[in-house]
Each structure stands twice: as C-alpha cells, then as structure tokens.
Amino acid sequence: MIAGRPSSCCVGGIARLLVAQPVALPVALLALLFGCFVIVGANFPALTGRIVDQANVIPPETRSALEPKLAELETKSGIQLVVATVASLDGQEIEPYANELFRSWKLGEKAKNNGVLLLIAPKERRVRIEVGYGLEGTLTDALSKIIITNAIAPRFKAGDYGAGVSRGVDDIITVLTTDSSEWQQRPSLRLDNQQAPDWLTWFLIAGAIALVTLLVVSPGFRWFFLNVALNILVNSGSSRGSGGGFSSSGGFSGRGGSSGGGGASGSW
C-alpha cells in the first residue's frame, strides 16, 4: 500500500476519470477487489532460476530432473514455467501472494503473458498454479484444479514433495503442449464449461451494492478505495513498462509477463 494519503492531484485525477468515463467505474471496482488483498511488505524470494526452493523441500534429484524440462519448454514454446516454494506466506492467502509474486517476477513474455507459476507453501499446506493472461484459455482454472487435486496434493499429503512437484510439472507441461481438442474429449476435464451457480451471481451483485454504499456514506472508505486503486494502477504500469529476458550477467529473470489471477489453489 502507498504510505500516507494520495496527493490531491492524483485523487482528483481518478475522481474526474470516474465521472468522465463511466466505463472506468467497473475497472476501479475490480481494482478494489484485488487491492483488498494486496500484500503489504511481502518478503518475496529472489528469482534465481526456474526452481526457487526457499522452503528447502525439493530433493536435489527432483530439481536436476525438472530443470532441463522447464528450460526445454521455454526454448521450444516461449512459455516460462517456474516452480517456487516459500518458507511462509506471512499471514496472507496464497491467491494474492501468488499473483503479486508472479507480477513481481514478470513471468512469461511481455507480448504474450505466457508465464506459469507453481507455488508451494509447506508451512500453510497450500499450493497454487498461477496462470498468465495469455495461457488462461489453455491451462484453465478447471484443469489447474484437477492437476492439484489428482497429481500434487495426494503426494504432498504423503510427505513426498519431490513426487508431487514432478507430477505437477509434468501434467502442466502436458496440458500446455498437447492439442486442446484431446482434452475436450475427456468429460472429467471439461469443468470449465460449467456456468457459475445462481448464488454466486447474487453474491457478486450484493457485494457490488455494498461497495457502492460504502463509497457513498464513508469518507474513510473512499480514501482507502482511491489509495488502493492508485497503488494498483502504479504497479500495473510499472509491470507493463519493464522488459524481460536474461540479465546482462547471464542470470535467469522474467520476461515482462503478467497475470490476472487465473489458475487454482488447493491444500493437503
């Protein structure tokens, strides 16, 4: 979060934008919904390679076997798949943590947003597959959930992190490199075609009404909203403006990609 109150110029600019361009209001509302989960002062690990094992749970032999696969995937397709474990989520939910980490690392190509992050938090017993914008139609939320439920979580529950990571990476790569028509022929993998239940629609409507009400009656909440929206705009702008690729020193780095929260989470 940005410390202190935003300047009157910035606040006025956002306010005028909302008045002059009604379409900006839904965008701002979405920014607030994401912003409510923005991680404050998160201690992200550095992106040192395609496997970042801060929690020290991935066996060396698993790492050695996976790194060539991840490198080959990026070389042949441009898709940047990174596996990361963290010692702690610092009290945050894994969804916003994974999204902010993905954006911080800028995984995938800038023009294609074709990055994927497999994030594991052993302390909280949580795992997430975070998918870049450009791959959401291929590695769908439903397929990500199936991979976690069938391939990763059971092995983590048995204490075998190496097998869980290996199987998860293999399944992710298979989905990303296999003709989608083959997946569509399998009924168990077509969950993403289901429509949202009615209760979810009404819940979202009620949430939007409550949000508008708070913006009208609470000056403090309006300031919070503008502060969060400004922070999101600044962060997304810096993500779009940065480049990517391998650093001049030859180290591994993101290539400018971004994610909008696509993917799935699970626990064990």
Short mmCIF file of C-alpha atoms in Angstrom, two decimals:
data_model
loop_
_atom_site.label_atom_id
_atom_site.label_comp_id
_atom_site.label_asym_id
_atom_site.label_seq_id
_atom_site.Cartn_x
_atom_site.Cartn_y
_atom_site.Cartn_z
CA MET A 1 0.00 0.00 0.00
CA ILE A 2 1.16 3.56 -0.63
CA ALA A 3 2.05 5.25 2.65
CA GLY A 4 0.03 8.31 3.61
CA ARG A 5 -2.77 9.99 1.70
CA PRO A 6 -2.54 10.21 -2.09
CA SER A 7 -1.93 13.71 -3.41
CA SER A 8 -4.93 15.87 -4.22
CA CYS A 9 -3.80 15.86 -7.85
CA CYS A 10 -3.86 12.07 -8.05
CA VAL A 11 -7.16 11.76 -6.18
CA GLY A 12 -8.75 14.45 -8.30
CA GLY A 13 -7.49 12.81 -11.47
CA ILE A 14 -9.03 9.46 -10.55
CA ALA A 15 -12.27 11.12 -9.49
CA ARG A 16 -12.52 13.01 -12.79
CA LEU A 17 -11.80 9.79 -14.65
CA LEU A 18 -14.70 8.06 -12.93
CA VAL A 19 -17.04 10.94 -13.77
CA ALA A 20 -15.89 11.46 -17.35
CA GLN A 21 -15.62 7.80 -18.27
CA PRO A 22 -18.33 5.62 -16.71
CA VAL A 23 -16.60 2.53 -18.04
CA ALA A 24 -13.78 3.26 -15.60
CA LEU A 25 -16.05 2.54 -12.63
CA PRO A 26 -16.22 -1.26 -13.15
CA VAL A 27 -12.46 -1.27 -13.68
CA ALA A 28 -11.96 0.64 -10.46
CA LEU A 29 -14.28 -1.72 -8.60
CA LEU A 30 -12.27 -4.68 -9.82
CA ALA A 31 -9.09 -2.89 -8.79
CA LEU A 32 -10.51 -2.51 -5.30
CA LEU A 33 -11.50 -6.16 -5.08
CA PHE A 34 -7.93 -7.14 -5.98
CA GLY A 35 -6.49 -4.34 -3.91
CA CYS A 36 -8.19 -5.54 -0.74
CA PHE A 37 -5.80 -8.45 -0.90
CA VAL A 38 -2.63 -6.54 -1.81
CA ILE A 39 0.30 -7.83 0.16
CA VAL A 40 1.87 -5.20 2.36
CA GLY A 41 5.61 -5.55 2.66
CA ALA A 42 5.71 -9.15 1.44
CA ASN A 43 9.17 -10.64 1.62
CA PHE A 44 9.34 -12.29 -1.80
CA PRO A 45 12.26 -14.59 -2.60
CA ALA A 46 14.54 -13.58 -5.45
CA LEU A 47 14.00 -15.16 -8.87
CA THR A 48 17.26 -17.11 -9.08
CA GLY A 49 16.19 -19.79 -11.56
CA ARG A 50 13.31 -21.87 -12.87
CA ILE A 51 13.14 -23.57 -9.46
CA VAL A 52 13.25 -21.39 -6.33
CA ASP A 53 13.15 -23.63 -3.25
CA GLN A 54 13.07 -21.19 -0.33
CA ALA A 55 11.36 -23.79 1.90
CA ASN A 56 14.06 -26.36 1.05
CA VAL A 57 11.64 -29.23 0.40
CA ILE A 58 12.50 -30.21 -3.19
CA PRO A 59 15.09 -33.02 -3.33
CA PRO A 60 18.23 -32.33 -5.42
CA GLU A 61 17.46 -35.23 -7.76
CA THR A 62 13.99 -33.83 -8.46
CA ARG A 63 15.45 -30.42 -9.19
CA SER A 64 18.04 -31.90 -11.53
CA ALA A 65 15.37 -33.81 -13.43
CA LEU A 66 12.97 -30.87 -13.75
CA GLU A 67 15.26 -28.02 -14.73
CA PRO A 68 16.02 -29.41 -18.24
CA LYS A 69 12.28 -29.92 -18.83
CA LEU A 70 11.48 -26.36 -17.81
CA ALA A 71 14.30 -24.99 -19.97
CA GLU A 72 13.19 -27.06 -22.96
CA LEU A 73 9.59 -25.85 -22.56
CA GLU A 74 10.73 -22.22 -22.65
CA THR A 75 13.12 -22.77 -25.56
CA LYS A 76 10.53 -24.51 -27.75
CA SER A 77 7.38 -22.58 -26.85
CA GLY A 78 8.44 -19.41 -25.06
CA ILE A 79 6.35 -20.46 -22.05
CA GLN A 80 8.12 -19.66 -18.80
CA LEU A 81 7.13 -22.15 -16.08
CA VAL A 82 8.66 -21.52 -12.66
CA VAL A 83 8.36 -23.69 -9.53
CA ALA A 84 8.66 -21.90 -6.19
CA THR A 85 8.39 -22.86 -2.54
CA VAL A 86 8.23 -20.26 0.22
CA ALA A 87 9.06 -20.59 3.89
CA SER A 88 5.90 -18.66 4.79
CA LEU A 89 3.05 -16.69 3.24
CA ASP A 90 3.48 -14.11 6.03
CA GLY A 91 -0.14 -14.47 7.10
CA GLN A 92 -1.52 -13.88 3.60
CA GLU A 93 -3.79 -16.05 1.49
CA ILE A 94 -1.96 -17.88 -1.26
CA GLU A 95 -4.02 -16.40 -4.12
CA PRO A 96 -2.97 -12.73 -3.74
CA TYR A 97 0.54 -13.79 -2.70
CA ALA A 98 0.98 -15.88 -5.86
CA ASN A 99 -0.42 -13.13 -8.10
CA GLU A 100 1.85 -10.46 -6.63
CA LEU A 101 4.87 -12.79 -6.78
CA PHE A 102 4.08 -13.58 -10.43
CA ARG A 103 3.85 -9.87 -11.23
CA SER A 104 7.00 -9.10 -9.27
CA TRP A 105 8.92 -11.74 -11.20
CA LYS A 106 7.19 -10.80 -14.52
CA LEU A 107 6.98 -14.39 -15.72
CA GLY A 108 6.45 -15.08 -19.40
CA GLU A 109 6.95 -12.96 -22.48
CA LYS A 110 5.67 -9.39 -22.25
CA ALA A 111 3.73 -9.57 -25.51
CA LYS A 112 2.18 -12.99 -24.82
CA ASN A 113 1.89 -13.12 -20.99
CA ASN A 114 2.68 -16.82 -21.24
CA GLY A 115 4.08 -17.50 -17.79
CA VAL A 116 3.02 -20.08 -15.19
CA LEU A 117 3.91 -20.22 -11.50
CA LEU A 118 3.61 -23.37 -9.40
CA LEU A 119 3.76 -22.04 -5.84
CA ILE A 120 4.02 -24.26 -2.74
CA ALA A 121 3.73 -23.06 0.85
CA PRO A 122 4.54 -26.12 3.02
CA LYS A 123 4.05 -24.28 6.31
CA GLU A 124 0.46 -23.38 5.44
CA ARG A 125 -0.03 -26.61 3.44
CA ARG A 126 -1.23 -24.64 0.43
CA VAL A 127 -0.40 -24.89 -3.27
CA ARG A 128 -1.38 -22.76 -6.25
CA ILE A 129 -0.98 -22.77 -10.01
CA GLU A 130 -0.95 -19.11 -11.15
CA VAL A 131 -1.51 -18.68 -14.89
CA GLY A 132 -0.55 -15.74 -17.11
CA TYR A 133 -3.21 -13.91 -19.12
CA GLY A 134 -2.14 -15.48 -22.38
CA LEU A 135 -2.47 -19.08 -21.19
CA GLU A 136 -5.78 -18.88 -19.34
CA GLY A 137 -7.60 -20.40 -22.31
CA THR A 138 -5.25 -23.40 -22.37
CA LEU A 139 -4.33 -24.05 -18.75
CA THR A 140 -7.82 -23.27 -17.47
CA ASP A 141 -8.86 -22.89 -13.84
CA ALA A 142 -10.59 -26.28 -14.01
CA LEU A 143 -7.55 -28.09 -15.42
CA SER A 144 -5.29 -26.39 -12.87
CA LYS A 145 -7.60 -27.59 -10.09
CA ILE A 146 -7.59 -31.14 -11.43
CA ILE A 147 -3.79 -31.19 -11.57
CA ILE A 148 -3.58 -30.02 -7.97
CA THR A 149 -6.24 -32.43 -6.72
CA ASN A 150 -5.11 -35.52 -8.61
CA ALA A 151 -1.37 -35.10 -9.11
CA ILE A 152 0.05 -32.78 -6.45
CA ALA A 153 -1.97 -32.75 -3.21
CA PRO A 154 -2.07 -36.54 -2.59
CA ARG A 155 1.72 -36.79 -2.86
CA PHE A 156 2.26 -33.75 -0.65
CA LYS A 157 -0.10 -35.26 1.91
CA ALA A 158 2.08 -38.36 1.94
CA GLY A 159 5.12 -36.16 2.57
CA ASP A 160 6.64 -36.73 -0.87
CA TYR A 161 7.25 -33.20 -2.16
CA GLY A 162 9.58 -34.39 -4.89
CA ALA A 163 6.97 -36.66 -6.45
CA GLY A 164 4.22 -34.04 -6.10
CA VAL A 165 6.26 -31.33 -7.80
CA SER A 166 7.45 -33.68 -10.55
CA ARG A 167 3.98 -34.97 -11.35
CA GLY A 168 2.51 -31.47 -11.19
CA VAL A 169 5.11 -30.05 -13.57
CA ASP A 170 4.70 -32.98 -15.97
CA ASP A 171 0.92 -32.52 -16.08
CA ILE A 172 1.19 -28.76 -16.56
CA ILE A 173 3.63 -29.23 -19.43
CA THR A 174 1.38 -31.88 -20.98
CA VAL A 175 -1.62 -29.53 -20.95
CA LEU A 176 0.45 -26.66 -22.38
CA THR A 177 1.94 -28.74 -25.20
CA THR A 178 -0.98 -31.01 -26.13
CA ASP A 179 -3.72 -30.21 -28.64
CA SER A 180 -6.67 -28.82 -26.69
CA SER A 181 -9.10 -30.98 -28.71
CA GLU A 182 -7.71 -34.02 -26.94
CA TRP A 183 -8.58 -32.51 -23.57
CA GLN A 184 -12.08 -31.55 -24.68
CA GLN A 185 -12.82 -35.22 -25.42
CA ARG A 186 -12.36 -36.05 -21.72
CA PRO A 187 -15.55 -35.18 -19.76
CA SER A 188 -13.66 -35.00 -16.44
CA LEU A 189 -11.58 -32.13 -17.80
CA ARG A 190 -14.44 -30.00 -19.08
CA LEU A 191 -15.42 -28.47 -15.77
CA ASP A 192 -14.57 -25.01 -17.06
CA ASN A 193 -17.62 -25.15 -19.34
CA GLN A 194 -19.96 -25.08 -16.36
CA GLN A 195 -21.75 -21.82 -15.66
CA ALA A 196 -21.45 -20.06 -12.35
CA PRO A 197 -24.23 -21.04 -9.88
CA ASP A 198 -27.06 -18.58 -9.26
CA TRP A 199 -25.99 -17.97 -5.66
CA LEU A 200 -22.60 -16.74 -6.86
CA THR A 201 -24.21 -14.26 -9.24
CA TRP A 202 -26.42 -12.86 -6.48
CA PHE A 203 -23.46 -12.75 -4.11
CA LEU A 204 -21.47 -10.64 -6.59
CA ILE A 205 -24.43 -8.30 -7.10
CA ALA A 206 -24.86 -7.88 -3.34
CA GLY A 207 -21.15 -7.24 -2.96
CA ALA A 208 -21.24 -4.53 -5.66
CA ILE A 209 -24.21 -2.82 -3.97
CA ALA A 210 -22.44 -2.91 -0.61
CA LEU A 211 -19.30 -1.47 -2.16
CA VAL A 212 -21.14 1.44 -3.78
CA THR A 213 -22.95 2.14 -0.49
CA LEU A 214 -19.67 2.32 1.41
CA LEU A 215 -18.19 4.66 -1.19
CA VAL A 216 -21.17 7.00 -0.77
CA VAL A 217 -21.51 7.07 3.03
CA SER A 218 -17.93 6.60 4.25
CA PRO A 219 -15.25 9.22 3.52
CA GLY A 220 -12.61 6.99 5.10
CA PHE A 221 -13.53 4.12 2.83
CA ARG A 222 -13.44 6.43 -0.21
CA TRP A 223 -9.87 7.40 0.71
CA PHE A 224 -8.96 3.72 1.15
CA PHE A 225 -10.52 2.89 -2.22
CA LEU A 226 -8.65 5.66 -4.04
CA ASN A 227 -5.39 4.72 -2.30
CA VAL A 228 -5.72 1.07 -3.32
CA ALA A 229 -6.81 1.88 -6.87
CA LEU A 230 -3.87 4.25 -7.30
CA ASN A 231 -1.48 1.60 -5.98
CA ILE A 232 -2.82 -0.98 -8.44
CA LEU A 233 -2.53 1.45 -11.35
CA VAL A 234 1.05 2.34 -10.44
CA ASN A 235 2.08 -1.31 -10.03
CA SER A 236 0.44 -2.44 -13.27
CA GLY A 237 2.02 0.47 -15.14
CA SER A 238 5.48 -0.44 -13.92
CA SER A 239 4.89 -4.07 -14.92
CA ARG A 240 3.88 -3.08 -18.46
CA GLY A 241 6.82 -0.73 -18.82
CA SER A 242 9.55 -3.14 -17.90
CA GLY A 243 11.39 -5.50 -20.19
CA GLY A 244 12.44 -9.09 -19.55
CA GLY A 245 14.69 -11.95 -20.53
CA PHE A 246 18.08 -12.99 -19.30
CA SER A 247 20.03 -10.38 -17.40
CA SER A 248 23.31 -8.97 -18.62
CA SER A 249 25.11 -11.09 -16.06
CA GLY A 250 23.59 -14.26 -17.53
CA GLY A 251 21.17 -14.90 -14.65
CA PHE A 252 17.60 -16.07 -15.04
CA SER A 253 14.82 -13.46 -15.00
CA GLY A 254 11.23 -12.88 -16.00
CA ARG A 255 10.47 -11.56 -19.47
CA GLY A 256 7.86 -8.91 -18.72
CA GLY A 257 4.69 -11.01 -18.45
CA SER A 258 1.73 -10.57 -16.11
CA SER A 259 -1.16 -12.47 -14.57
CA GLY A 260 -4.72 -11.53 -13.71
CA GLY A 261 -5.35 -14.18 -11.08
CA GLY A 262 -6.15 -17.15 -13.32
CA GLY A 263 -5.41 -20.64 -12.03
CA ALA A 264 -6.40 -22.67 -9.00
CA SER A 265 -5.41 -23.37 -5.41
CA GLY A 266 -5.53 -26.39 -3.12
CA SER A 267 -4.42 -27.78 0.21
CA TRP A 268 -3.39 -31.09 1.71
#
